[in-house]
Amino acid sequence: DAAPDIPIIANLGASHIIGASGVENASKAISMVEADALAVHLNLLQEIIQPEGSSSFKGLLDALTNLVDQLDVPVIVKEIGVGISKETAALLEATGIAGIDVAGLGGTNWAIIEGYRSQEGSLMRSLARTFETWGIPTPASIIEAVSATEKAFIIGSGGVRSGLDASKCIILGAKYSGAALPFLRAYYDGGKPAVLRLLNKFVIEMKTTLALSGASNLAQFRRRKRYLLKGRLLDWVLSRGLMKRVPQNTENF
């Protein structure tokens, strides 16, 4: 009621939409918060490490297709800290989902969090440490997902710490950008006023990025597609054959 124009997204793990009760579970999650959309998170690594986890995702693509057909709200698929490859993005889009949140490596990683829940010296704590660098970094994952999709929108998240980071997600092809840790820290340190200050800071940083890029709005900013790929990200794009989807009129960004 306080923010009627802000969409509310229900959240459900992939294992909970598989099987006969999948649509029912999704419908309950949506009705609980009167959601405008449902996000299904792909968290296989987390489920493997989680003591009470379910690591069977067999039938997931069929379950997603069924959800899209049965639900009255859009379905979004998101990762939990390891990113989305172009191959996975293509399979997901074929189910009819509305969008993909890449949640790439570099931000909050729920597999690592599950490791901290396990006892020191346990197999699961060790497993989490072994795989703490497993995944696709957020910038690479955005380029991967954008290269493999035509209709599904892409959300860039995972390590976004400023409005400049959010702008970089958008220039790489994401329609939206998301962040969690900075806002959780702000709330922990200063409550609601601190969150509002941080939101304002993000907005100013994004507006500044647009101004410095010669764009008056986001639509114009997206069309410009001027940036420089270098180092490990450039190596990634080249090795994965993604350069044909990256604009060639690049400038330093």
PDB file of C-alpha atoms in Angstrom, residues 25-169:
ATOM      1  CA  ASN A  25       3.583 -23.909  -4.393  1.00  0.00           C
ATOM      2  CA  ALA A  26       4.097 -21.043  -6.809  1.00  0.00           C
ATOM      3  CA  SER A  27       0.519 -19.829  -6.443  1.00  0.00           C
ATOM      4  CA  LYS A  28       0.842 -19.817  -2.644  1.00  0.00           C
ATOM      5  CA  ALA A  29       4.067 -17.824  -2.792  1.00  0.00           C
ATOM      6  CA  ILE A  30       2.434 -15.272  -5.085  1.00  0.00           C
ATOM      7  CA  SER A  31      -0.720 -14.929  -2.991  1.00  0.00           C
ATOM      8  CA  MET A  32       1.221 -14.560   0.274  1.00  0.00           C
ATOM      9  CA  VAL A  33       2.630 -11.212  -0.820  1.00  0.00           C
ATOM     10  CA  GLU A  34       0.163 -10.339  -3.600  1.00  0.00           C
ATOM     11  CA  ALA A  35       3.090 -10.499  -6.008  1.00  0.00           C
ATOM     12  CA  ASP A  36       3.230  -9.010  -9.482  1.00  0.00           C
ATOM     13  CA  ALA A  37       5.765 -11.633 -10.628  1.00  0.00           C
ATOM     14  CA  LEU A  38       7.452 -14.832  -9.484  1.00  0.00           C
ATOM     15  CA  ALA A  39      11.229 -15.313  -9.346  1.00  0.00           C
ATOM     16  CA  VAL A  40      12.472 -18.895  -9.430  1.00  0.00           C
ATOM     17  CA  HIS A  41      16.041 -19.153  -8.207  1.00  0.00           C
ATOM     18  CA  LEU A  42      18.490 -21.685  -9.592  1.00  0.00           C
ATOM     19  CA  ASN A  43      20.545 -22.691  -6.583  1.00  0.00           C
ATOM     20  CA  LEU A  44      21.960 -26.145  -7.263  1.00  0.00           C
ATOM     21  CA  LEU A  45      25.311 -25.468  -5.596  1.00  0.00           C
ATOM     22  CA  GLN A  46      23.536 -24.008  -2.575  1.00  0.00           C
ATOM     23  CA  GLU A  47      21.218 -27.021  -2.361  1.00  0.00           C
ATOM     24  CA  ILE A  48      24.187 -29.411  -2.526  1.00  0.00           C
ATOM     25  CA  ILE A  49      25.923 -27.666   0.374  1.00  0.00           C
ATOM     26  CA  GLN A  50      22.764 -26.930   2.384  1.00  0.00           C
ATOM     27  CA  PRO A  51      22.171 -29.596   5.083  1.00  0.00           C
ATOM     28  CA  GLU A  52      18.442 -29.751   4.330  1.00  0.00           C
ATOM     29  CA  GLY A  53      18.850 -29.073   0.599  1.00  0.00           C
ATOM     30  CA  SER A  54      17.327 -30.861  -2.385  1.00  0.00           C
ATOM     31  CA  SER A  55      19.853 -31.266  -5.206  1.00  0.00           C
ATOM     32  CA  SER A  56      17.561 -32.816  -7.835  1.00  0.00           C
ATOM     33  CA  PHE A  57      16.556 -30.394 -10.604  1.00  0.00           C
ATOM     34  CA  LYS A  58      15.318 -33.052 -13.017  1.00  0.00           C
ATOM     35  CA  GLY A  59      12.301 -31.784 -14.953  1.00  0.00           C
ATOM     36  CA  LEU A  60      13.020 -28.107 -14.240  1.00  0.00           C
ATOM     37  CA  LEU A  61      12.581 -26.839 -17.805  1.00  0.00           C
ATOM     38  CA  ASP A  62       9.232 -28.604 -18.169  1.00  0.00           C
ATOM     39  CA  ALA A  63       8.185 -27.227 -14.784  1.00  0.00           C
ATOM     40  CA  LEU A  64       9.063 -23.678 -15.859  1.00  0.00           C
ATOM     41  CA  THR A  65       7.095 -24.084 -19.086  1.00  0.00           C
ATOM     42  CA  ASN A  66       4.117 -25.284 -17.060  1.00  0.00           C
ATOM     43  CA  LEU A  67       4.380 -22.340 -14.657  1.00  0.00           C
ATOM     44  CA  VAL A  68       4.451 -19.858 -17.521  1.00  0.00           C
ATOM     45  CA  ASP A  69       1.308 -21.475 -18.953  1.00  0.00           C
ATOM     46  CA  GLN A  70      -0.571 -21.709 -15.647  1.00  0.00           C
ATOM     47  CA  LEU A  71       0.282 -18.537 -13.741  1.00  0.00           C
ATOM     48  CA  ASP A  72      -1.256 -15.114 -14.286  1.00  0.00           C
ATOM     49  CA  VAL A  73       1.984 -13.268 -13.463  1.00  0.00           C
ATOM     50  CA  PRO A  74       5.335 -13.185 -15.292  1.00  0.00           C
ATOM     51  CA  VAL A  75       8.004 -15.703 -14.293  1.00  0.00           C
ATOM     52  CA  ILE A  76      11.615 -14.628 -13.825  1.00  0.00           C
ATOM     53  CA  VAL A  77      14.543 -16.990 -13.317  1.00  0.00           C
ATOM     54  CA  LYS A  78      17.516 -15.895 -11.225  1.00  0.00           C
ATOM     55  CA  GLU A  79      20.821 -17.294 -10.055  1.00  0.00           C
ATOM     56  CA  ILE A  80      22.168 -16.993  -6.516  1.00  0.00           C
ATOM     57  CA  GLY A  81      25.746 -15.893  -7.110  1.00  0.00           C
ATOM     58  CA  VAL A  82      27.324 -17.969  -9.889  1.00  0.00           C
ATOM     59  CA  GLY A  83      25.875 -16.392 -13.037  1.00  0.00           C
ATOM     60  CA  ILE A  84      24.061 -17.666 -16.135  1.00  0.00           C
ATOM     61  CA  SER A  85      25.777 -18.975 -19.279  1.00  0.00           C
ATOM     62  CA  LYS A  86      24.561 -18.322 -22.819  1.00  0.00           C
ATOM     63  CA  GLU A  87      23.578 -21.991 -23.148  1.00  0.00           C
ATOM     64  CA  THR A  88      21.486 -21.881 -19.986  1.00  0.00           C
ATOM     65  CA  ALA A  89      19.936 -18.544 -20.971  1.00  0.00           C
ATOM     66  CA  ALA A  90      18.788 -19.990 -24.301  1.00  0.00           C
ATOM     67  CA  LEU A  91      17.197 -23.008 -22.613  1.00  0.00           C
ATOM     68  CA  LEU A  92      15.452 -20.774 -20.080  1.00  0.00           C
ATOM     69  CA  GLU A  93      14.073 -18.375 -22.681  1.00  0.00           C
ATOM     70  CA  ALA A  94      12.611 -21.323 -24.600  1.00  0.00           C
ATOM     71  CA  THR A  95      10.310 -22.019 -21.630  1.00  0.00           C
ATOM     72  CA  GLY A  96       8.604 -18.652 -22.134  1.00  0.00           C
ATOM     73  CA  ILE A  97       9.878 -16.887 -19.021  1.00  0.00           C
ATOM     74  CA  ALA A  98       9.794 -13.094 -18.974  1.00  0.00           C
ATOM     75  CA  GLY A  99      13.292 -12.389 -17.687  1.00  0.00           C
ATOM     76  CA  ILE A 100      16.612 -13.648 -16.333  1.00  0.00           C
ATOM     77  CA  ASP A 101      18.541 -12.225 -13.371  1.00  0.00           C
ATOM     78  CA  VAL A 102      22.136 -13.368 -13.885  1.00  0.00           C
ATOM     79  CA  ALA A 103      23.208 -12.803 -10.229  1.00  0.00           C
ATOM     80  CA  GLY A 104      26.810 -13.336 -11.265  1.00  0.00           C
ATOM     81  CA  LEU A 105      29.970 -14.178  -9.388  1.00  0.00           C
ATOM     82  CA  GLY A 106      31.242 -11.176  -7.469  1.00  0.00           C
ATOM     83  CA  GLY A 107      28.325 -10.455  -5.158  1.00  0.00           C
ATOM     84  CA  THR A 108      26.367 -12.321  -2.508  1.00  0.00           C
ATOM     85  CA  ASN A 109      26.893 -16.062  -2.966  1.00  0.00           C
ATOM     86  CA  TRP A 110      24.392 -18.265  -1.172  1.00  0.00           C
ATOM     87  CA  ALA A 111      26.543 -21.370  -1.565  1.00  0.00           C
ATOM     88  CA  ILE A 112      29.212 -19.677   0.554  1.00  0.00           C
ATOM     89  CA  ILE A 113      26.563 -18.631   3.078  1.00  0.00           C
ATOM     90  CA  GLU A 114      25.447 -22.260   3.396  1.00  0.00           C
ATOM     91  CA  GLY A 115      29.072 -23.190   4.030  1.00  0.00           C
ATOM     92  CA  TYR A 116      29.173 -20.808   6.984  1.00  0.00           C
ATOM     93  CA  ARG A 117      26.080 -22.540   8.364  1.00  0.00           C
ATOM     94  CA  SER A 118      28.004 -25.824   8.462  1.00  0.00           C
ATOM     95  CA  GLN A 119      30.349 -26.734  11.285  1.00  0.00           C
ATOM     96  CA  GLU A 120      34.012 -25.795  11.011  1.00  0.00           C
ATOM     97  CA  GLY A 121      35.928 -28.790   9.698  1.00  0.00           C
ATOM     98  CA  SER A 122      32.855 -30.405   8.149  1.00  0.00           C
ATOM     99  CA  LEU A 123      32.730 -31.701   4.577  1.00  0.00           C
ATOM    100  CA  MET A 124      30.139 -29.092   3.568  1.00  0.00           C
ATOM    101  CA  ARG A 125      32.230 -26.213   4.961  1.00  0.00           C
ATOM    102  CA  SER A 126      35.184 -27.531   2.965  1.00  0.00           C
ATOM    103  CA  LEU A 127      33.035 -27.985  -0.162  1.00  0.00           C
ATOM    104  CA  ALA A 128      31.831 -24.383   0.031  1.00  0.00           C
ATOM    105  CA  ARG A 129      35.418 -23.142   0.211  1.00  0.00           C
ATOM    106  CA  THR A 130      36.444 -25.314  -2.730  1.00  0.00           C
ATOM    107  CA  PHE A 131      33.705 -23.835  -4.930  1.00  0.00           C
ATOM    108  CA  GLU A 132      33.736 -20.247  -3.640  1.00  0.00           C
ATOM    109  CA  THR A 133      35.172 -18.993  -6.951  1.00  0.00           C
ATOM    110  CA  TRP A 134      32.931 -21.185  -9.140  1.00  0.00           C
ATOM    111  CA  GLY A 135      30.801 -19.236 -11.568  1.00  0.00           C
ATOM    112  CA  ILE A 136      30.608 -16.568 -14.239  1.00  0.00           C
ATOM    113  CA  PRO A 137      31.522 -12.990 -13.250  1.00  0.00           C
ATOM    114  CA  THR A 138      28.601 -10.599 -13.579  1.00  0.00           C
ATOM    115  CA  PRO A 139      29.829  -8.564 -16.609  1.00  0.00           C
ATOM    116  CA  ALA A 140      30.593 -11.743 -18.564  1.00  0.00           C
ATOM    117  CA  SER A 141      27.289 -13.312 -17.553  1.00  0.00           C
ATOM    118  CA  ILE A 142      25.326 -10.281 -18.768  1.00  0.00           C
ATOM    119  CA  ILE A 143      27.044 -10.458 -22.162  1.00  0.00           C
ATOM    120  CA  GLU A 144      26.453 -14.224 -22.286  1.00  0.00           C
ATOM    121  CA  ALA A 145      22.749 -13.962 -21.451  1.00  0.00           C
ATOM    122  CA  VAL A 146      22.131 -11.040 -23.810  1.00  0.00           C
ATOM    123  CA  SER A 147      23.845 -12.900 -26.654  1.00  0.00           C
ATOM    124  CA  ALA A 148      21.513 -15.893 -26.305  1.00  0.00           C
ATOM    125  CA  THR A 149      18.131 -14.222 -25.783  1.00  0.00           C
ATOM    126  CA  GLU A 150      15.733 -12.191 -27.898  1.00  0.00           C
ATOM    127  CA  LYS A 151      12.583 -11.718 -25.826  1.00  0.00           C
ATOM    128  CA  ALA A 152      13.529 -12.262 -22.182  1.00  0.00           C
ATOM    129  CA  PHE A 153      14.852  -9.162 -20.418  1.00  0.00           C
ATOM    130  CA  ILE A 154      18.120  -9.402 -18.500  1.00  0.00           C
ATOM    131  CA  ILE A 155      18.754  -8.147 -14.966  1.00  0.00           C
ATOM    132  CA  GLY A 156      22.385  -7.487 -14.091  1.00  0.00           C
ATOM    133  CA  SER A 157      23.212  -8.192 -10.463  1.00  0.00           C
ATOM    134  CA  GLY A 158      26.056  -9.623  -8.439  1.00  0.00           C
ATOM    135  CA  GLY A 159      28.607  -7.215  -6.988  1.00  0.00           C
ATOM    136  CA  VAL A 160      26.779  -4.014  -7.925  1.00  0.00           C
ATOM    137  CA  ARG A 161      27.953  -1.470  -5.361  1.00  0.00           C
ATOM    138  CA  SER A 162      27.182   1.907  -6.952  1.00  0.00           C
ATOM    139  CA  GLY A 163      25.187   3.705  -9.585  1.00  0.00           C
ATOM    140  CA  LEU A 164      28.238   3.486 -11.848  1.00  0.00           C
ATOM    141  CA  ASP A 165      28.205  -0.312 -11.492  1.00  0.00           C
ATOM    142  CA  ALA A 166      24.486  -0.337 -12.288  1.00  0.00           C
ATOM    143  CA  SER A 167      25.122   1.798 -15.375  1.00  0.00           C
ATOM    144  CA  LYS A 168      27.787  -0.639 -16.552  1.00  0.00           C
ATOM    145  CA  CYS A 169      25.260  -3.476 -16.305  1.00  0.00           C
TER     146      CYS A 169
END
